[in-house]
XYZ file of C-alpha atoms in Angstrom:
430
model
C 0.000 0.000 0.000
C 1.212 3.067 -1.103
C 1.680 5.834 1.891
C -0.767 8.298 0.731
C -3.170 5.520 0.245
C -2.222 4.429 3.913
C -2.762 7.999 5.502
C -5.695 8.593 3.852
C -7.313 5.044 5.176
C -5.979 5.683 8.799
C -7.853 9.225 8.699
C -10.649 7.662 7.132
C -10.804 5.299 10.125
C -10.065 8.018 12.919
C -12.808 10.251 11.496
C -15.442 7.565 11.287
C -14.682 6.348 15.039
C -14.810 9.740 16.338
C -18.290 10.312 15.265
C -19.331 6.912 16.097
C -17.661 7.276 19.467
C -19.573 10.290 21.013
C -23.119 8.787 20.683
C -21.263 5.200 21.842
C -20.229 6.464 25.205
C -23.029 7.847 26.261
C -25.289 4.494 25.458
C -23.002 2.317 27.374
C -22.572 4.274 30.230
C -25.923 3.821 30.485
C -26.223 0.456 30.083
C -23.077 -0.256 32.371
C -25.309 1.462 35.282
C -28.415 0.040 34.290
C -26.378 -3.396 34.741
C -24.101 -3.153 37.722
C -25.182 -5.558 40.285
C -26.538 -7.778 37.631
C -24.044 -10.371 37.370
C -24.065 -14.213 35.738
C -21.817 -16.349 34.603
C -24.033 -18.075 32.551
C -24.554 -15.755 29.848
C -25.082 -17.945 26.389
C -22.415 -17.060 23.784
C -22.664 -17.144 20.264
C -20.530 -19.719 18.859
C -19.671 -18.077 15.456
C -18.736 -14.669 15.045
C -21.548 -11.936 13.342
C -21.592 -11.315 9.873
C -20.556 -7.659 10.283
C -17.913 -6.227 12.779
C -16.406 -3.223 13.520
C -13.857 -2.133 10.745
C -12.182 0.255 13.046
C -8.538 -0.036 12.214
C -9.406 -1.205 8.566
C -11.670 -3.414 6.383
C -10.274 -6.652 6.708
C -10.772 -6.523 10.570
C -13.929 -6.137 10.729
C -14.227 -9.730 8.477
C -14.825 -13.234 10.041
C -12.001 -15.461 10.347
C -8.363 -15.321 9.759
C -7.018 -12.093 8.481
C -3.661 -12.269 6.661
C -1.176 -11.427 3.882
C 1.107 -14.316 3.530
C 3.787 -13.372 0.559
C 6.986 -14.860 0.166
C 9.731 -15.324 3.428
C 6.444 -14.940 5.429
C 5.589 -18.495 8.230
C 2.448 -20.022 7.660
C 0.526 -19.130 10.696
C 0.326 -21.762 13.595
C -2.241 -24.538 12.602
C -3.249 -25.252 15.967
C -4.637 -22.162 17.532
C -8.355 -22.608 18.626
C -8.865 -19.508 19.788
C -12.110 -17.733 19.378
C -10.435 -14.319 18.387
C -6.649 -13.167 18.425
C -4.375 -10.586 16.920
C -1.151 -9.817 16.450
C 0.439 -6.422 16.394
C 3.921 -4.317 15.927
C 3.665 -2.432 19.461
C 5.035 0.667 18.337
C 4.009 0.966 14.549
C 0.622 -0.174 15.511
C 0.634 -2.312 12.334
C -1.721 -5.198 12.491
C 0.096 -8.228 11.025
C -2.499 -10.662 11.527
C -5.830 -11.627 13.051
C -9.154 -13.901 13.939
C -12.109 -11.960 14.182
C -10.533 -9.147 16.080
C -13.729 -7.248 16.109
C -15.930 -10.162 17.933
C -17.266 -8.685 21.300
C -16.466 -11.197 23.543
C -16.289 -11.208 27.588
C -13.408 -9.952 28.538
C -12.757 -11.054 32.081
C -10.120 -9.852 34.105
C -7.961 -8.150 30.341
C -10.702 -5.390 31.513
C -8.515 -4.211 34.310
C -6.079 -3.148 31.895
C -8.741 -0.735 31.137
C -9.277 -0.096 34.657
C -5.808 0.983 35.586
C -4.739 2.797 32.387
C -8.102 4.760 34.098
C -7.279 5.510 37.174
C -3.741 4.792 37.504
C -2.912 8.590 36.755
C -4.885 9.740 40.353
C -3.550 8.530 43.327
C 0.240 8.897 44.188
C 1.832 5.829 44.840
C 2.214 6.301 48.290
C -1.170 7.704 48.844
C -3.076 4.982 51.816
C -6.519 4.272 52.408
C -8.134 2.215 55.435
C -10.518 -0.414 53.467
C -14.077 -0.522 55.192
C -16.738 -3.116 54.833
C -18.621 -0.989 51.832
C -15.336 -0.815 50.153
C -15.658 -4.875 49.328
C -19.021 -4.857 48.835
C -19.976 -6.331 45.601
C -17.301 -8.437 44.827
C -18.451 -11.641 43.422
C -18.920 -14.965 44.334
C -15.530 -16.858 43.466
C -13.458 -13.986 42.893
C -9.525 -13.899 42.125
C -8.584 -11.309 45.435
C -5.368 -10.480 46.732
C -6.606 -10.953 49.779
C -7.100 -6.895 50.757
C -8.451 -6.585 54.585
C -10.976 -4.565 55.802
C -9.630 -2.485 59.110
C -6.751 -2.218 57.699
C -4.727 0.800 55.722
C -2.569 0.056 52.395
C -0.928 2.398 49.884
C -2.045 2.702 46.217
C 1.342 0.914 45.749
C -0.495 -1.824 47.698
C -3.523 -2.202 46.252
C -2.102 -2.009 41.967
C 0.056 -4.964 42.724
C -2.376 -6.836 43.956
C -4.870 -5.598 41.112
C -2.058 -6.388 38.536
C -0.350 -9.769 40.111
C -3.366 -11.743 41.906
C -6.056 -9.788 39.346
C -7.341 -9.291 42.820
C -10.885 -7.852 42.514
C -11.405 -6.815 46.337
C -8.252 -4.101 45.343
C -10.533 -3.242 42.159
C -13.379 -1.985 44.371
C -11.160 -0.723 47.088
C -9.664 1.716 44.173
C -13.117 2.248 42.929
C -14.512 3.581 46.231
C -11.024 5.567 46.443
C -12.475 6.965 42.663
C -16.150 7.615 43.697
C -16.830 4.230 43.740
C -17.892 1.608 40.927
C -20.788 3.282 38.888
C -18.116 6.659 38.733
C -15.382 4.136 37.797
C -17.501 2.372 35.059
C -18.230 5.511 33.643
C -14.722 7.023 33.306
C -13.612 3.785 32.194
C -16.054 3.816 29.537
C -15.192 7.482 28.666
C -11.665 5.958 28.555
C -12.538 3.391 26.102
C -14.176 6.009 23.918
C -11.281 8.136 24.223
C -8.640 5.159 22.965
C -11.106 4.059 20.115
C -12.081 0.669 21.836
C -15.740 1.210 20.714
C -16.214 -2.811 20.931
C -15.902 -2.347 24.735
C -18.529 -2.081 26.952
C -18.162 -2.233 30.691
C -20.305 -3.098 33.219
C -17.855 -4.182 36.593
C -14.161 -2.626 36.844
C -12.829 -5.935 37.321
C -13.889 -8.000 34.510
C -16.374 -10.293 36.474
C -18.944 -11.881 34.204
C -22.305 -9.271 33.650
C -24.910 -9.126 31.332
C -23.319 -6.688 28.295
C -20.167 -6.566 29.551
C -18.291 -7.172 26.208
C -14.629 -6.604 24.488
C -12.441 -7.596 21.750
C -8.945 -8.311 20.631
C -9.103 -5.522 19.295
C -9.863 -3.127 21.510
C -7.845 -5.365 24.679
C -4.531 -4.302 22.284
C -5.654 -0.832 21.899
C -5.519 -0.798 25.667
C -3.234 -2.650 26.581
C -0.585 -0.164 24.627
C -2.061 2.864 25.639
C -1.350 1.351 29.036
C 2.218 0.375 28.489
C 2.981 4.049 27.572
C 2.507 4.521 31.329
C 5.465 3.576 33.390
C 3.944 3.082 36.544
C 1.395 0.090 34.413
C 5.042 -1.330 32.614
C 6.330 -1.718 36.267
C 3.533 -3.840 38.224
C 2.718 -5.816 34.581
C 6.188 -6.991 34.389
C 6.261 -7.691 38.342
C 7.070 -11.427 39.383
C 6.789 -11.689 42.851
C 5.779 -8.845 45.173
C 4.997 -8.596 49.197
C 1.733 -6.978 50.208
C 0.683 -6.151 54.105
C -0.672 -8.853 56.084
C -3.571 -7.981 58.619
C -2.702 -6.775 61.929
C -2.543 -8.888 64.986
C -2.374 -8.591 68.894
C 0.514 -10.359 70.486
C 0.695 -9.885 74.063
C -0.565 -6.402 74.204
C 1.480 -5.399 71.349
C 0.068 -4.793 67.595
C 1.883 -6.277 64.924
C 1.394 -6.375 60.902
C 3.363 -9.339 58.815
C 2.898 -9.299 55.459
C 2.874 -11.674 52.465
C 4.024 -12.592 49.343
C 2.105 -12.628 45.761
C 3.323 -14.264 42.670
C 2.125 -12.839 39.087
C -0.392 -14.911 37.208
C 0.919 -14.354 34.222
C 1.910 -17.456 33.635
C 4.087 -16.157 30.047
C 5.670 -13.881 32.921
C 5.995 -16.169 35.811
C 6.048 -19.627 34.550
C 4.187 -22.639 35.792
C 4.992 -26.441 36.466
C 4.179 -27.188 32.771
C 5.013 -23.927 31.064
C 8.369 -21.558 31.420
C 7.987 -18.262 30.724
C 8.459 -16.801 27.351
C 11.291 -15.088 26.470
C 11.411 -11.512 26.335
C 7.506 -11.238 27.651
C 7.269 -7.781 29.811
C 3.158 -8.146 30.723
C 0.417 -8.117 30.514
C -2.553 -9.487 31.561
C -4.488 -12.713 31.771
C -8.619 -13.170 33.041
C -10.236 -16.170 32.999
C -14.037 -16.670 34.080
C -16.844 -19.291 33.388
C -18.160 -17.179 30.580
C -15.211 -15.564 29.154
C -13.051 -18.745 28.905
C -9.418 -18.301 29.472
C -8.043 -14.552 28.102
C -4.636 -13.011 27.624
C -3.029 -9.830 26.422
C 0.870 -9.958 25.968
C 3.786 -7.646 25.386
C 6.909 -9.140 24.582
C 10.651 -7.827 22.751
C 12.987 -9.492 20.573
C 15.574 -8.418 18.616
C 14.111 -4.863 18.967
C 10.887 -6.003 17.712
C 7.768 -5.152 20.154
C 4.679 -6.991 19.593
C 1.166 -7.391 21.118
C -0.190 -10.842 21.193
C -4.364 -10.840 22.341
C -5.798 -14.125 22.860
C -9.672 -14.730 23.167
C -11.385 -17.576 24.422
C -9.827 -21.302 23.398
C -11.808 -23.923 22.599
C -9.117 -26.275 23.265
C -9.449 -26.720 27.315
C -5.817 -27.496 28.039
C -4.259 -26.396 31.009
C -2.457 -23.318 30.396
C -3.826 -23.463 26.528
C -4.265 -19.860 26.252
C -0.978 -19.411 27.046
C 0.692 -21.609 24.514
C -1.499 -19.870 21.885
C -0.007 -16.785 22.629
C 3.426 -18.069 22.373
C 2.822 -19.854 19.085
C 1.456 -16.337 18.089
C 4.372 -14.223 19.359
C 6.812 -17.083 17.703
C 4.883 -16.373 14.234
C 4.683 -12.602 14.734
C 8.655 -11.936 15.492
C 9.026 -14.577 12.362
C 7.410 -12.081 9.951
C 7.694 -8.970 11.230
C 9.396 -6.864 8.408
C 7.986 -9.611 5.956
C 4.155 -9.799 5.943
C 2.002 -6.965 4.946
C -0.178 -5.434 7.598
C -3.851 -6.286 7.701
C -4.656 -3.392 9.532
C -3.719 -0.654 11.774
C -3.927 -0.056 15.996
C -6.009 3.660 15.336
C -3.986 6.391 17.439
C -6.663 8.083 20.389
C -9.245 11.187 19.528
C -7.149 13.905 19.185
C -3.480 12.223 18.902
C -0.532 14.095 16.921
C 2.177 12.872 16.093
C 5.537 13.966 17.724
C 7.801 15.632 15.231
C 10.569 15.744 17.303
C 13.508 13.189 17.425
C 14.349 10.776 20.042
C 16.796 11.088 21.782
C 19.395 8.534 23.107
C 19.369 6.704 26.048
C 21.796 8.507 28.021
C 20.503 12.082 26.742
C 16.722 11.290 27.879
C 16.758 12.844 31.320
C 12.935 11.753 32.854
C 10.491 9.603 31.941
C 7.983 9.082 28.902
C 5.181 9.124 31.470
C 6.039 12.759 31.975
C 3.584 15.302 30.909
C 3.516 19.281 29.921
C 1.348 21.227 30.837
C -1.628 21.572 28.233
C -0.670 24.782 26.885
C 2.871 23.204 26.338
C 2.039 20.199 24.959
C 2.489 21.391 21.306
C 5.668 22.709 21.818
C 7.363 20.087 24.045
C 9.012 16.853 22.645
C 7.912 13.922 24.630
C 11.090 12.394 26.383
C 12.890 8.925 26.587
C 12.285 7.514 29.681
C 12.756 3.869 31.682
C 10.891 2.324 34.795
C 12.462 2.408 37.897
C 13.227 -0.538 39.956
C 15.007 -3.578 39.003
C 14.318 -3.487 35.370
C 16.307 -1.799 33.103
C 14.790 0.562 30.056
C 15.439 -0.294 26.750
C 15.294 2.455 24.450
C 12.888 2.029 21.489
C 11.803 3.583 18.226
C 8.783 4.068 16.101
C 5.024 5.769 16.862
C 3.134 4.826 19.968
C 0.896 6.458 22.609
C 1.295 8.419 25.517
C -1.374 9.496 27.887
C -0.575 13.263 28.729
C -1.977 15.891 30.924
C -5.822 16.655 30.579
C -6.426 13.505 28.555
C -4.747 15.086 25.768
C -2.593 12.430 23.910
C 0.159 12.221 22.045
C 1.503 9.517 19.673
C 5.350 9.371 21.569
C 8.503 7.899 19.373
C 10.092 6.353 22.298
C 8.943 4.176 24.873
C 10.704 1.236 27.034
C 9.928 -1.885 28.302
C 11.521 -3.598 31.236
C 14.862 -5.775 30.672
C 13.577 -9.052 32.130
C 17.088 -10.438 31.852
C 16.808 -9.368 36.050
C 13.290 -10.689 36.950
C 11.409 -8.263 38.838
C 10.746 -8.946 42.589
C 8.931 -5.582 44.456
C 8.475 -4.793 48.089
């Protein structure tokens, strides 16, 4: 595809999303109130995706079935993948090079809370605490994932994001909620979120991905997400966490009060590994959800050979243990084997409102901050966004090409740079 043709598609597809995404927003923030304490995990799913999808990101997504341009040099895609919807992307170009029904609106499950904290991770300070109270945990549902978070007792934001990103804990989902306003104010900016990224598949109904009526994603929009939320370094630090310790409740010990604490282990198992499975090579995040009626989800970062890619997997048929896992290896495997080879099949569509940063990166040791940082809104034109690293254990690595950064005001900007952790050193948090 020529690059005017290119340009004039991707504007094409911003235009039409904008327009489609104002009168979206507003109908799903209804319905996600209308449905927030109705929960079941026995909502029938279709077993074939519709006829017509989405087309957000370009025509050939919004088809049925496998999407790609196979040419010569180019893998034949994985035989064995029985997922019910997946995609494969070039993290920083935002090139889709291949995908299965990445507009079907599936259940999401706990991939939703990548939506949750690329929400509210931006408004409480890391060290900021909170004492959890009864109403805090109230409406957390039966058979949750939880970190455990105790009420009576006070943690930090720090605190309650590990155990929302590690155990997918949804008592620290509704703690942060009722830190935010509580859930219906969370579902609503989250939905506003979604609007704002282009994830107009998405429609949310409980911050933590527990099974509701309506409460629907796609591959699609999960990747859309997911690297919006990797542009954050805060998000790139607790997805690429291993093992972290949280606060343990507080007990009385002859007169004296004493708090222990615990330690947490990532479920990721392409992060963390499992009995049957070691983890992948070069994976940095980022989140897995599994329910009755979502099946078994994943969203994935991972770096090779200075090749990013986003790996989405929806819903196997195949009931393996740790299934949707191997998918998304055999996936990534394909995706860094013809990168640079295949022809996209579409395109991850920049944010309402994202420009594109004209100024050049610059090198590791010149970038003095972080890519998280943001001017002021009447700087933000003038300002070039800056290379940046998380802190901690992992190193940065310092990357090229256009992605997205979440800036002051909910303005955005489509950054050049941004790094992922160096999992050569596992990370292990406090």
């Amino acid at each position: 595809m020529s690059p005017s043709k290119k340009t004039g598609g991707r504007r094409l597809a911003v235009a039409s999303a904008t327009v489609l995404s104002l009168s979206l927003v507003a109908s799903a923030t209804t319905a996600a109130t209308a449905f927030a304490d109705a929960r079941s995990p026995d909502v029938p799913q279709s077993a074939t995706p519709p006829a017509g999808m989405s087309a957000v990101g370009g025509e050939l997504l919004g088809r049925p079935g496998t999407q790609v341009k196979l040419g010569g040099g180019v893998p034949v895609l994985p035989k064995d993948i029985t997922a019910r919807s997946w995609i494969i992307a070039d993290a920083e170009s935002g090139d889709v090079l291949a995908a299965h029904n990445a507009h079907w609106r599936l259940p999401p499950a706990s991939t939703l809370k990548m939506l949750f904290a690329d929400t509210l991770l931006p408004k409480f300070p890391r060290d900021e605490t909170h004492k959890v109270t009864a109403s805090d945990l109230t409406g957390v549902g039966a058979g949750s994932s939880v970190v455990p978070i105790s009420k009576g007792e006070t943690y930090t934001a720090h605190d309650l994001w590990l155990g929302v990103f590690l155990r997918s804990g949804n008592d620290a989902v509704h703690v942060l909620s009722s830190m935010n306003g509580g859930v219906e104010q969370t579902v609503e900016d989250m939905q506003e979120h979604a609007g704002r990224l282009q994830a107009l598949d998405t429609r949310v109904v409980s911050p933590d991905g527990y099974d509701a009526p309506t409460q629907v994603s796609s591959a699609y929009d999960l990747t859309l997400i997911a690297r919006s939320g990797m542009q954050k370094k805060d998000f790139r630090e607790y997805c690429s966490t291993v093992q972290a310790t949280i606060p343990g409740r507080t007990e009385v010990k002859k007169g004296k009060k004493t708090r222990g604490s615990f330690e947490i282990r990532n479920t990721n198992r392409l992060l963390s590994g499992d009995s049957d499975l070691s983890p992948y090579r070069g994976i940095a995040g980022v989140k897995n959800g599994n329910t009755t009626n979502a099946g078994a989800t994943f969203t994935g970062v991972a770096e090779r050979d200075g090749r990013k890619l986003l790996v989405t997997v929806m819903n196997p048929e195949k009931r393996d243990h740790n299934q949707v896992y191997r998918e998304a290896a055999e996936l990534f495997d394909w995706g860094f084997g013809a990168a640079g080879k295949v022809e996209p099949v579409g395109e991850l569509v920049p944010p309402q409102g994202a420009r594109t940063s004209a100024a050049p990166s610059p090198s590791p040791a010149e970038g003095a901050g972080t890519a998280d940082e943001s001017p002021a809104p009447a700087e933000a034109a003038a300002a070039p966004v800056k290379n940046g690293g998380s802190t901690g254990v992992g190193m940065a690595l310092a990357l090229s090409g256009a992605v997205l950064v979440l800036v002051a005001a909910g303005v955005f900007l489509v950054n050049r740079r941004w790094p992922l952790p160096d999992l050569a050193r596992r990370r292990t948090r406090p």
